[in-house]
PDB file of C-alpha atoms in Angstrom:
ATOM      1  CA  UNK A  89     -44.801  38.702  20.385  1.00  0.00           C
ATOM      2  CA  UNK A  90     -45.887  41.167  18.338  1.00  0.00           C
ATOM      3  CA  UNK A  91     -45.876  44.889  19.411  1.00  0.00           C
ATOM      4  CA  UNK A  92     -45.909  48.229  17.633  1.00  0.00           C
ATOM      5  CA  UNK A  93     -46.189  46.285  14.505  1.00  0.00           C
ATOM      6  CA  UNK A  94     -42.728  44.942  15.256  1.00  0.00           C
ATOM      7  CA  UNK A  95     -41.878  41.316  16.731  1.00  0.00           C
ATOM      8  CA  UNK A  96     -40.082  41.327  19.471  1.00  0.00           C
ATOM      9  CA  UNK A  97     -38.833  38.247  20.897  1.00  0.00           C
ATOM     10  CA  UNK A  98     -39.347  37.440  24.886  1.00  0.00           C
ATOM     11  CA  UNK A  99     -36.395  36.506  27.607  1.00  0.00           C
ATOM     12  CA  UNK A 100     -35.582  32.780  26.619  1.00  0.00           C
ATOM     13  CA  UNK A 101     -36.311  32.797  23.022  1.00  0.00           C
ATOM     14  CA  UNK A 102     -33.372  32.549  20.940  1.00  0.00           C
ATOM     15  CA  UNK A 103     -35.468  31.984  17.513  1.00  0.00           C
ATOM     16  CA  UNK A 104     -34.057  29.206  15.040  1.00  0.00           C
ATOM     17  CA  UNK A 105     -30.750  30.528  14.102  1.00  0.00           C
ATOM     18  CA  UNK A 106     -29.469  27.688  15.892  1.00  0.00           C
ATOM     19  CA  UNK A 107     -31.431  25.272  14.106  1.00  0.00           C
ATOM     20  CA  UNK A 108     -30.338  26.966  10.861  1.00  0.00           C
ATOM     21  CA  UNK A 109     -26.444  27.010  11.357  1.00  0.00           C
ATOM     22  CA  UNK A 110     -26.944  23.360  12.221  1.00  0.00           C
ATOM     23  CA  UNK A 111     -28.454  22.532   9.200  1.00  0.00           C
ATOM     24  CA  UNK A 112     -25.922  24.192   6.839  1.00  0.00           C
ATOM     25  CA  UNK A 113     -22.777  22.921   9.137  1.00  0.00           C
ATOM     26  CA  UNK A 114     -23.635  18.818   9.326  1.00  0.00           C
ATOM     27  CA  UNK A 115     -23.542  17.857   5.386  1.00  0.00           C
ATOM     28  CA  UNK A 116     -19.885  20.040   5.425  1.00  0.00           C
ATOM     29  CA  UNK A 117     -18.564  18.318   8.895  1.00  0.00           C
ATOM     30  CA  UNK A 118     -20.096  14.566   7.257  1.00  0.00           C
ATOM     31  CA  UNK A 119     -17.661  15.561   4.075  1.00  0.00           C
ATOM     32  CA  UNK A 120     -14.874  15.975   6.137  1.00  0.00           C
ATOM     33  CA  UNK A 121     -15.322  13.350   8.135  1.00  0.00           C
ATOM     34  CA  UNK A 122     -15.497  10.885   5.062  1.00  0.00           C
ATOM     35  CA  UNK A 123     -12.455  12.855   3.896  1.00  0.00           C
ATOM     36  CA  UNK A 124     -10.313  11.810   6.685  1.00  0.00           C
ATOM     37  CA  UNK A 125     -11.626   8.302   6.789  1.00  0.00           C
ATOM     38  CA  UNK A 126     -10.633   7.977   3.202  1.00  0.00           C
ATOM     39  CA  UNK A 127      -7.174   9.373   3.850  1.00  0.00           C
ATOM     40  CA  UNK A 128      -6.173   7.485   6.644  1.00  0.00           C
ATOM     41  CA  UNK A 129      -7.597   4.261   5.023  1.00  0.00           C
ATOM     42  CA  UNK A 130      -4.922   5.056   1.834  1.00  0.00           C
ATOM     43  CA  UNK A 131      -2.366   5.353   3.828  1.00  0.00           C
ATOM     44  CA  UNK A 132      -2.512   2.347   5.703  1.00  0.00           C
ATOM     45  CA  UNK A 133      -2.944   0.741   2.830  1.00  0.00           C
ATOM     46  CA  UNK A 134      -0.083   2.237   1.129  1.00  0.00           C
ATOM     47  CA  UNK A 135       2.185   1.322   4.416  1.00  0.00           C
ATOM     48  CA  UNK A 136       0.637  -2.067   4.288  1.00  0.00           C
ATOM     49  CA  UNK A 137       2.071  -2.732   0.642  1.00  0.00           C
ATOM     50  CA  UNK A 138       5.136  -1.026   0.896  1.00  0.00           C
ATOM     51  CA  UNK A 139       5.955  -2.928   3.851  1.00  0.00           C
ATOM     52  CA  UNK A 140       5.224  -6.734   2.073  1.00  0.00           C
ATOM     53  CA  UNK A 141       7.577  -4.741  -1.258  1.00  0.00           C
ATOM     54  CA  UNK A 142      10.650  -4.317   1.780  1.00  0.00           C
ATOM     55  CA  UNK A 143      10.163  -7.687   3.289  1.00  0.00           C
ATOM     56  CA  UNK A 144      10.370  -9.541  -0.299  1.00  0.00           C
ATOM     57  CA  UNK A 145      13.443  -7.176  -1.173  1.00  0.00           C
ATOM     58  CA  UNK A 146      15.113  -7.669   1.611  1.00  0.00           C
ATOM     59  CA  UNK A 147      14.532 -11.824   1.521  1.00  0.00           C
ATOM     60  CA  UNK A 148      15.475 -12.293  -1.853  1.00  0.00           C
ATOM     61  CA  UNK A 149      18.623 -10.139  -1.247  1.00  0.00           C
ATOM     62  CA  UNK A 150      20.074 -12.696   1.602  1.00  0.00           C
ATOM     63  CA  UNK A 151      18.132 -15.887   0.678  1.00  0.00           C
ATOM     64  CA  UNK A 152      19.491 -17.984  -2.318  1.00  0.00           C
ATOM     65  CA  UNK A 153      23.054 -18.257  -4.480  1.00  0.00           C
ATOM     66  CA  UNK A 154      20.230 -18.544  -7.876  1.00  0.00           C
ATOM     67  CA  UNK A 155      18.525 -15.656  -8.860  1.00  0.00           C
ATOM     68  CA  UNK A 156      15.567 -18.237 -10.508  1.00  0.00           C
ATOM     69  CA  UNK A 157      15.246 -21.953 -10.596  1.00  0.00           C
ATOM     70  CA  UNK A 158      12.505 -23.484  -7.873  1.00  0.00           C
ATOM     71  CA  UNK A 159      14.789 -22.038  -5.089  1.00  0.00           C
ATOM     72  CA  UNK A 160      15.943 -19.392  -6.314  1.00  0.00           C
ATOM     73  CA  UNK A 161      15.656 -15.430  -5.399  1.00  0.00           C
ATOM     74  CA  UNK A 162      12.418 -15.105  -7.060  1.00  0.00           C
ATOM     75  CA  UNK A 163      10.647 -17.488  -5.955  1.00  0.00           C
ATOM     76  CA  UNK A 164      11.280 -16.777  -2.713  1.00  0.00           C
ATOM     77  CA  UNK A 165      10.198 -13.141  -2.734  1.00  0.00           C
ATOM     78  CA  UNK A 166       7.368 -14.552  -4.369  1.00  0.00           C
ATOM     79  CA  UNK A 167       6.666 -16.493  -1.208  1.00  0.00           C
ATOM     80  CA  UNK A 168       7.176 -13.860   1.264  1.00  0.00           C
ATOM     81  CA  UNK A 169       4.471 -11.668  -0.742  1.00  0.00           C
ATOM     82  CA  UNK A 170       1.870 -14.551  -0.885  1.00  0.00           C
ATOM     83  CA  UNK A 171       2.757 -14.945   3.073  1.00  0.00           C
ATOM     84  CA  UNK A 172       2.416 -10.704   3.377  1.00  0.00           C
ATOM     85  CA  UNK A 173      -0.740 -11.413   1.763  1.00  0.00           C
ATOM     86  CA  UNK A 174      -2.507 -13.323   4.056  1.00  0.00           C
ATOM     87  CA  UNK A 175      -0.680 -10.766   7.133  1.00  0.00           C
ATOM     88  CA  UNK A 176      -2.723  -7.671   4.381  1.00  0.00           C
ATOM     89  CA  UNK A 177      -6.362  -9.431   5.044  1.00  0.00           C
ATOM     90  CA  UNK A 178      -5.571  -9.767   8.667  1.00  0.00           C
ATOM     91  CA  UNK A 179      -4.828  -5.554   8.837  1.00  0.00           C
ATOM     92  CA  UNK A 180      -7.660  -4.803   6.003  1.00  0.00           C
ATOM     93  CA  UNK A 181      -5.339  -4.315   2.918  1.00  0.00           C
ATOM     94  CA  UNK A 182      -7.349  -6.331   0.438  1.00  0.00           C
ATOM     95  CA  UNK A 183      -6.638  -5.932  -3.266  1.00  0.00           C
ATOM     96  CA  UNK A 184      -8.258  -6.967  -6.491  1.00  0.00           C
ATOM     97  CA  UNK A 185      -5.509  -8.768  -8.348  1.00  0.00           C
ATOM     98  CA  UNK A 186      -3.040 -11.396  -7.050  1.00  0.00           C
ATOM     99  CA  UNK A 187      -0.671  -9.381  -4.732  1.00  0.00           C
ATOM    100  CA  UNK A 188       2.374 -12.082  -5.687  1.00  0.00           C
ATOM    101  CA  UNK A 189       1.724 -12.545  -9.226  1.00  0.00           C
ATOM    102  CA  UNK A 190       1.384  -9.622 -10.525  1.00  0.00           C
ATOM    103  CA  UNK A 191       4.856  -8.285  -8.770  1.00  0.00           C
ATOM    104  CA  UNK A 192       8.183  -7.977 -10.617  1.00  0.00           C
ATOM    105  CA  UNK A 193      11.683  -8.975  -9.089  1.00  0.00           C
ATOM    106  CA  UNK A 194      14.574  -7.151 -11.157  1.00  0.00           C
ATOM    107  CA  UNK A 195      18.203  -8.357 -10.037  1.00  0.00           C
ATOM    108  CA  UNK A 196      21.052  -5.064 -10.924  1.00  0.00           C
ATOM    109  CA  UNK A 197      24.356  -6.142 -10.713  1.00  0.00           C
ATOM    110  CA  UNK A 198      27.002  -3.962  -9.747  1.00  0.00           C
ATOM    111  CA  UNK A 199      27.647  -2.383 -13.026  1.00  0.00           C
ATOM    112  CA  UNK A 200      24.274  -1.443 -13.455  1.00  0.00           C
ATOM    113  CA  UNK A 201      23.503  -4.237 -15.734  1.00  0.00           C
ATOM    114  CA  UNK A 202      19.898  -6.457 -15.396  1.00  0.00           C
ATOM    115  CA  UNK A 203      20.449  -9.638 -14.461  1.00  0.00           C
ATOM    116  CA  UNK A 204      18.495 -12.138 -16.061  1.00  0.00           C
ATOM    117  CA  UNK A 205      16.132 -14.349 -14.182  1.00  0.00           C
ATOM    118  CA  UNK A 206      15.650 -16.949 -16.211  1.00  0.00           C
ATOM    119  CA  UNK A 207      17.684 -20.212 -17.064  1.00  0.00           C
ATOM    120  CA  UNK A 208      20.174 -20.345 -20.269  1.00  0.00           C
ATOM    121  CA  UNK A 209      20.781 -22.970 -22.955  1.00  0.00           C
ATOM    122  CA  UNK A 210      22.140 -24.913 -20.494  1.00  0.00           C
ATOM    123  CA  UNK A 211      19.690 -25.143 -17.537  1.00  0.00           C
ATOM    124  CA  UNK A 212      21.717 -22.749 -15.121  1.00  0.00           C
ATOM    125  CA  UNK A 213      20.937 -19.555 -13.410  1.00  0.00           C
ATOM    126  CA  UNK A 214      22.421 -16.789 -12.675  1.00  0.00           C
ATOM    127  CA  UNK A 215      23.874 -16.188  -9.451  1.00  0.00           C
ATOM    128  CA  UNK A 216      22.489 -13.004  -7.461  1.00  0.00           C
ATOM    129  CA  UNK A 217      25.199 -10.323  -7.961  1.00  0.00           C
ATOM    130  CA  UNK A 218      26.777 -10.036  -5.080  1.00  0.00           C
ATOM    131  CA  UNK A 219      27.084  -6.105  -4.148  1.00  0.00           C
ATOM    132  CA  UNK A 220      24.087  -5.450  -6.705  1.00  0.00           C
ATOM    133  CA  UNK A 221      20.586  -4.734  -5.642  1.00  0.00           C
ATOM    134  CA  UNK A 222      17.161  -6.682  -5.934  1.00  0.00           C
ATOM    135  CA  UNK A 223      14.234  -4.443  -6.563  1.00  0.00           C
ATOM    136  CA  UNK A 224      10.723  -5.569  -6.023  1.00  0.00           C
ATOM    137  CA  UNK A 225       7.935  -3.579  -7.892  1.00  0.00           C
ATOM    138  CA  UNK A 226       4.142  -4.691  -6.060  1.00  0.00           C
ATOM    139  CA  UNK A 227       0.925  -3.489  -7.653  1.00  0.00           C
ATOM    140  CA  UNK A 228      -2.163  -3.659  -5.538  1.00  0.00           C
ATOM    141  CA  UNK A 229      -5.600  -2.678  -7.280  1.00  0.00           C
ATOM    142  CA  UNK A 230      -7.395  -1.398  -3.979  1.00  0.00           C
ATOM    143  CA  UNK A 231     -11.293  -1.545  -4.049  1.00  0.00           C
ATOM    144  CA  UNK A 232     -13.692   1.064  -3.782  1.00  0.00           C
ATOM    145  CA  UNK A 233     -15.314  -0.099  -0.611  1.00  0.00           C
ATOM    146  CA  UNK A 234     -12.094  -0.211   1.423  1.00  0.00           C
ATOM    147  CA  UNK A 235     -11.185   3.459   0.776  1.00  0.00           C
ATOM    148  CA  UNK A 236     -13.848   4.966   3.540  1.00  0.00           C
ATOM    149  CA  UNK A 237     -16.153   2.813   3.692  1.00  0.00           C
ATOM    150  CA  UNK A 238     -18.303   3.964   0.353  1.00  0.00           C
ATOM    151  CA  UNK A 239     -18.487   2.453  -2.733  1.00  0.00           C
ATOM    152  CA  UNK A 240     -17.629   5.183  -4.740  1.00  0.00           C
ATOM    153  CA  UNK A 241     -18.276   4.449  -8.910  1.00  0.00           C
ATOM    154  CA  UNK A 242     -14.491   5.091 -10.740  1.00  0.00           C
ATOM    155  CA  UNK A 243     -12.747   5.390  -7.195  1.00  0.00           C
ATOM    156  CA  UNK A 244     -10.991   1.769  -7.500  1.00  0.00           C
ATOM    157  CA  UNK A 245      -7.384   2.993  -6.863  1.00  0.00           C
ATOM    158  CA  UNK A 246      -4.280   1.388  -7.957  1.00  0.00           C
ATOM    159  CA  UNK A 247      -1.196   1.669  -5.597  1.00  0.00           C
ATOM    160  CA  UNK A 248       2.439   0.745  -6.267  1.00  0.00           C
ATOM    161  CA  UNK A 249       5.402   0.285  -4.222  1.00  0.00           C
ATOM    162  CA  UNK A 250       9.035  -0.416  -4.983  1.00  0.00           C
ATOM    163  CA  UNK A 251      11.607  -1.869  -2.574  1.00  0.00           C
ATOM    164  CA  UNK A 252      15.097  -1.985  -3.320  1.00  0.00           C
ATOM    165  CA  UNK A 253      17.499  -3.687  -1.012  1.00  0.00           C
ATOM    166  CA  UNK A 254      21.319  -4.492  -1.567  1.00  0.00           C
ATOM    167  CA  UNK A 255      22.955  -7.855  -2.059  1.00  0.00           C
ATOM    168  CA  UNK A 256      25.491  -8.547   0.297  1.00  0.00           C
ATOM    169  CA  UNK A 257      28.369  -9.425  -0.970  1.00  0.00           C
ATOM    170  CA  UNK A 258      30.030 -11.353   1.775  1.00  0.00           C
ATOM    171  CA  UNK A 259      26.831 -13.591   2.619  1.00  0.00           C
ATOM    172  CA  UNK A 260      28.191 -16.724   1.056  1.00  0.00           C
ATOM    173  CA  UNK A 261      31.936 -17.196   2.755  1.00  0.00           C
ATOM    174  CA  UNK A 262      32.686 -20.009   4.747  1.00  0.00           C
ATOM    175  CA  UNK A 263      32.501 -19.944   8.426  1.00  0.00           C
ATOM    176  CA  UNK A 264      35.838 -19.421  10.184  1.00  0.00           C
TER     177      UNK A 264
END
């Protein structure tokens, strides 16, 4: 209403300030939003790989007497991250390479020395060090659309994880 040359507003109009505030506040709560989505979906991811990395550690540290051969130590942390795999799709942890194949199983002994994992001259191979560790290194190239949602261009991520785990040395003895 316009009086005195002035506008005045009435009881019950509270003019577009409301409208305004509104307007500048939704773009910076959707960013935030997103943000959160996008964190939380990394870390589950991360938790999801690290978890398959401790579970093929810890297998291949109280599995076999071989570190390779087609039972040996390797090959069955192998198998344990083809099986964590499938358990990754189930919780939403998909990634663009081959989870199992592209990990690394290093045997240490006790000294400190790398343990080879393949056969010698002979055919043989090396027995897991007993009191050494196994370490299991997992790559996972994560894609774009799992990290919030959006397909972000140059957001494919790359996560790691390492698991080390300790060979005991008493797992072979005899029964009493």
């Amino acid at each position: 209403m316009l009086t005195n040359g002035r506008w005045r507003l009435q009881r019950g109009e509270t003019g577009s300030g409301t409208v305004i505030g509104v307007a500048i506040l939704f773009p910076a709560l959707m960013i935030v939003i997103v943000a959160i989505q996008m964190l939380s979906d990394s870390a589950r991811l991360e938790q999801g790989i690290q978890a398959a990395a401790n579970r093929a550690a810890r297998t291949a540290s109280l599995c076999c007497y071989y570190t390779g051969g087609p039972d040996g130590a390797e090959q069955v942390a192998q198998a344990s991250l083809r099986g964590a795999e499938s358990v990754n799709n189930y919780n939403q942890v998909f990634c663009n390479n081959d989870f199992a194949g592209s990990s690394e199983v290093i045997f240490i002994d006790v000294n400190g020395d790398h343990v080879p994992n393949t056969a010698d001259a002979g055919g043989h191979y090396r027995a897991v060090p007993p009191g050494g560790t196994v370490h299991v290194f997992v790559t996972c190239r994560v894609p774009s659309q799992i990290l919030g949602g959006f397909g972000f261009p140059g957001l494919d991520a790359e996560r790691k994880a390492v698991a080390v785990a300790t060979v005991d040395p008493y797992r072979f003895r005899p029964g009493a």
